[in-house]
Short mmCIF file of C-alpha atoms in Angstrom, two decimals:
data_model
loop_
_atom_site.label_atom_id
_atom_site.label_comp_id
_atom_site.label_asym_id
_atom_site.label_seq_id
_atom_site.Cartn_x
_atom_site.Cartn_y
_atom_site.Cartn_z
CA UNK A 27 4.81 67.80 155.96
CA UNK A 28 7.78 69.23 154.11
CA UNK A 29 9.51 66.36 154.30
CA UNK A 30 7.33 64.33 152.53
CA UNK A 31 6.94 67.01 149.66
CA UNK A 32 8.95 65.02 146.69
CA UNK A 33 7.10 61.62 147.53
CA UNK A 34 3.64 63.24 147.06
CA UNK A 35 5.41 65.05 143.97
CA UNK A 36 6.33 61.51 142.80
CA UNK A 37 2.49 59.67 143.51
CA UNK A 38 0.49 63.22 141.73
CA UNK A 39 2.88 62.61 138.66
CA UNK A 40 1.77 59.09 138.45
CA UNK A 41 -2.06 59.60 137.15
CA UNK A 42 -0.79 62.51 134.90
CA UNK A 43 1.46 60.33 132.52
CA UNK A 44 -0.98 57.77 132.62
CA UNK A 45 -3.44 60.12 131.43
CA UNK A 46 -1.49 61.05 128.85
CA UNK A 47 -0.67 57.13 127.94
CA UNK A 48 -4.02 56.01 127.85
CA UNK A 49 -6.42 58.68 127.05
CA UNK A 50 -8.34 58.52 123.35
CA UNK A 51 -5.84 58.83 121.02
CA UNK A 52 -3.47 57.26 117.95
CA UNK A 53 -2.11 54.08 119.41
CA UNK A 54 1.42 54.74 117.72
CA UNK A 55 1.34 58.11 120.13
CA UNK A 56 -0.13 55.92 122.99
CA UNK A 57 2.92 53.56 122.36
CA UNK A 58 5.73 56.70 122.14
CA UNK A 59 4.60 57.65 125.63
CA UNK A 60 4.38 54.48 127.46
CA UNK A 61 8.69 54.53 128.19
CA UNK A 62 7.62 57.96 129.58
CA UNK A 63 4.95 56.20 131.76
CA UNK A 64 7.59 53.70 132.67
CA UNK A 65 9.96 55.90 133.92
CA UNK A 66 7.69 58.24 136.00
CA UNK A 67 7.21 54.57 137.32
CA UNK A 68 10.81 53.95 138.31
CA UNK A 69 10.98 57.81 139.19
CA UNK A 70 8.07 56.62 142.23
CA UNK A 71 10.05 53.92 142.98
CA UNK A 72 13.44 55.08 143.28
CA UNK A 73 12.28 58.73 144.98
CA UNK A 74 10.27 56.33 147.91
CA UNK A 75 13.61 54.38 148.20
CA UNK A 76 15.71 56.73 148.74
CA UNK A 77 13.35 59.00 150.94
CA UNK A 78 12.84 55.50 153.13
CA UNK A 79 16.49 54.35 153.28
CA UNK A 80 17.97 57.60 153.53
CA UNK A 81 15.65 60.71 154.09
CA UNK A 82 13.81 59.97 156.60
CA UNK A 83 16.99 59.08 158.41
CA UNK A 84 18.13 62.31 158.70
CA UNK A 85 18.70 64.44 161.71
CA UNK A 86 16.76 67.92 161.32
CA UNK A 87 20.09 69.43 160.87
CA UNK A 88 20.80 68.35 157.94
CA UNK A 89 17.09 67.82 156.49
CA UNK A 90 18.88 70.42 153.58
CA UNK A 91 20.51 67.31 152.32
CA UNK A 92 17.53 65.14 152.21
CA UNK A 93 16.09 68.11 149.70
CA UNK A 94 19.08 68.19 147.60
CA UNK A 95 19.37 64.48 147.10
CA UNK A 96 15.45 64.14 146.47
CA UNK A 97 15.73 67.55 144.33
CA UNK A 98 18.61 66.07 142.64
CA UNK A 99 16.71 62.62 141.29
CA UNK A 100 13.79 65.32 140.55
CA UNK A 101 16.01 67.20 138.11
CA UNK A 102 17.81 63.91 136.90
CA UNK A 103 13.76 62.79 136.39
CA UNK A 104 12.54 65.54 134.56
CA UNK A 105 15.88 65.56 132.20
CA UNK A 106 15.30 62.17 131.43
CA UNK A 107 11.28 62.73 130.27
CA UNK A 108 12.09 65.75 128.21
CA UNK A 109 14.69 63.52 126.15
CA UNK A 110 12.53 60.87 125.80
CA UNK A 111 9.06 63.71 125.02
CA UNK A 112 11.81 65.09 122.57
CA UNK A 113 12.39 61.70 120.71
CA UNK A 114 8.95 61.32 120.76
CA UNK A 115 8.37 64.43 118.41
CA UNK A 116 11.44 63.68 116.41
CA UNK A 117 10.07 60.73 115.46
CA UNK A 118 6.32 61.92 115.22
CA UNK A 119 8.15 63.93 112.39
CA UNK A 120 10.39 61.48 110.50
CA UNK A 121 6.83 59.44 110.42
CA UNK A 122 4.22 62.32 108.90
CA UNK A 123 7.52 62.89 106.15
CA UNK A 124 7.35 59.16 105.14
CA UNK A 125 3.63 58.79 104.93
CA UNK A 126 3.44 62.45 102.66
CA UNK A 127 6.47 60.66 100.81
CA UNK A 128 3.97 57.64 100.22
CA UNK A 129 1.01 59.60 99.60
CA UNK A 130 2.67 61.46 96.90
CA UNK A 131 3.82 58.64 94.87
CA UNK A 132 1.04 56.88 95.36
CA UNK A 133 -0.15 59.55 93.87
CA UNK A 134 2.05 58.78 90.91
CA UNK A 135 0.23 55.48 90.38
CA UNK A 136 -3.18 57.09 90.75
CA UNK A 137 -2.58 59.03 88.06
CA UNK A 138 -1.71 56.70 85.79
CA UNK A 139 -4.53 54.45 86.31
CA UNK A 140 -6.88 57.60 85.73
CA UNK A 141 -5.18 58.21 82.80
CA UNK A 142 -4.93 53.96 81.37
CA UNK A 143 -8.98 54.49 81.87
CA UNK A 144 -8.85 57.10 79.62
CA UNK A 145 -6.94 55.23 76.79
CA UNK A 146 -8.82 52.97 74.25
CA UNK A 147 -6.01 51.41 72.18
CA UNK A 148 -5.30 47.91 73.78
CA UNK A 149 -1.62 48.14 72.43
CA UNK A 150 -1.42 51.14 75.03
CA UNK A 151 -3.01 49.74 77.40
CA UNK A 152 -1.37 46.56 77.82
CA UNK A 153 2.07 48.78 77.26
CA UNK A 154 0.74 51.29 80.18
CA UNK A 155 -0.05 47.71 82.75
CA UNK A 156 3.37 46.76 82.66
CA UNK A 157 4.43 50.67 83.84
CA UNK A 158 1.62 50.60 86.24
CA UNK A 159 2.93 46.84 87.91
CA UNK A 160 6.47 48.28 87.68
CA UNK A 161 5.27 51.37 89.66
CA UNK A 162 3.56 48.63 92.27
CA UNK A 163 6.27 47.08 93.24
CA UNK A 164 8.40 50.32 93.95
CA UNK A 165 9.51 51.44 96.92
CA UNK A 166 6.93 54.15 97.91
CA UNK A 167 8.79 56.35 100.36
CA UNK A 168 10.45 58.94 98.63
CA UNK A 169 13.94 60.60 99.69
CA UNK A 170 14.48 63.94 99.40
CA UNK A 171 17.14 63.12 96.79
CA UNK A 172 14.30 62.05 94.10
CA UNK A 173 12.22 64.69 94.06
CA UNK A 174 13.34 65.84 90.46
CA UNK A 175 12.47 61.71 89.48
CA UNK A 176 9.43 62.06 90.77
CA UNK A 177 8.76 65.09 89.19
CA UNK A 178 9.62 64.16 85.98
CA UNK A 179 7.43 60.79 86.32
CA UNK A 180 4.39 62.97 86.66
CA UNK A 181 5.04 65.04 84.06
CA UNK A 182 5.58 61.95 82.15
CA UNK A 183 2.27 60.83 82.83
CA UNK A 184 0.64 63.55 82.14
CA UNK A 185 1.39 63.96 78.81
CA UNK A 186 0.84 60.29 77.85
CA UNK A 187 -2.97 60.56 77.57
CA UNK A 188 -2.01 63.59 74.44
CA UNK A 189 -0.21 61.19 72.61
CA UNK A 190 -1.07 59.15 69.56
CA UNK A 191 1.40 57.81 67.86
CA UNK A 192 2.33 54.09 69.63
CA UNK A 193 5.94 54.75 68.68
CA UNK A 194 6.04 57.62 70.41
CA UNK A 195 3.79 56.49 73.75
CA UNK A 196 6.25 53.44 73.86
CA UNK A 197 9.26 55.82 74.36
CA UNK A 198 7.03 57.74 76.92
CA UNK A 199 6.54 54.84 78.79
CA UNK A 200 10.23 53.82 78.62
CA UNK A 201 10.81 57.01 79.81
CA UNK A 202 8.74 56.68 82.59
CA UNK A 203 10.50 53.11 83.46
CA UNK A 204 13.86 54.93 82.99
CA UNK A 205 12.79 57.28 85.50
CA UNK A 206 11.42 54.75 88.08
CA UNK A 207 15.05 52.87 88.00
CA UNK A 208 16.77 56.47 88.57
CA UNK A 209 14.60 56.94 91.11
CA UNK A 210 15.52 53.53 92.99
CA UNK A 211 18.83 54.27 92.80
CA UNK A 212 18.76 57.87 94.06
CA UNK A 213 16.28 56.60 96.64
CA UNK A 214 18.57 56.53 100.11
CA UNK A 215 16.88 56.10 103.19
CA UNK A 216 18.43 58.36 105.76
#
């Protein structure tokens, strides 16, 4: 019964990482896990091959061997799911910092249309839909490098309900444009 110990390892595996594949959950997690699925499937395969073509093969002996090979594509196995469970989180978290990135200036444009609501003059208003369709069409993932832009922006907005003067709103909203084309050029990706 020994002898067959890694093959049995290799079939109870099997329903576990399809568990975790296809259980109730996100489908971008679902699809992270599935080369993880994949390989436990080629980790069957290849442990069943070898134990067939070679294991099973050997004399009592030298049965040690046939535990160190199987051992060995255990190890090699288990190396290659925690790289691949590792990616898996790394890019779990490169994903949750681009959608707070998006929330945030979206965020931005929400503001802005709370606060064109709130302004009677058409003059403004008109002034303030141009800002608002620049905002739009902007790039809404935000690198770390524009934090300060975005900062400013929102102050920006939140002072142009206060003023009354057109003059003076047209520079604030100028200002506000100024600060969006910073902001695309500051805006690497990494």
């Amino acid at each position: 019964m020994m002898k067959y110990i890694f093959c049995i390892m290799a079939l109870v595996i099997q329903p576990i990482f399809a568990w975790s594949v296809y259980r109730k959950q996100d489908k971008r997690k679902a699809a992270l896990k599935v080369p993880m699925l994949a390989y436990s499937g080629i980790y069957l395969f290849v442990q069943m091959y070898v134990f067939i073509k070679f294991c099973i093969k050997f004399p009592e002996k030298y049965q040690f061997y046939s535990y160190l090979l199987q051992g060995a594509i255990l190890v090699g196995f288990i190396v290659l799911e925690l790289v691949l469970w590792g990616s898996n989180q790394y890019i779990e978290r490169l994903e949750e910092k681009e959608q707070d990135s998006i929330r945030s200036f979206k965020s931005l444009i929400e503001q802005l249309e709370i606060c064109r609501v709130c302004v009677d003059d058409d003059k403004k208003r008109a002034r303030m839909d141009k800002v608002l369709d620049r905002m739009r069409y902007e790039d809404p993932v935000s690198s770390p490098q524009v934090e300060a832009e975005n900062q400013m922006i929102y102050e920006l907005i939140a002072e142009l309900p206060n003023i009354t003067e057109p003059h003076t709103f047209e520079k604030q909203c100028d200002e506000i444009v100024k600060q969006l084309e910073i902001r695309k050029m500051k805006n690497k990706k990494e």
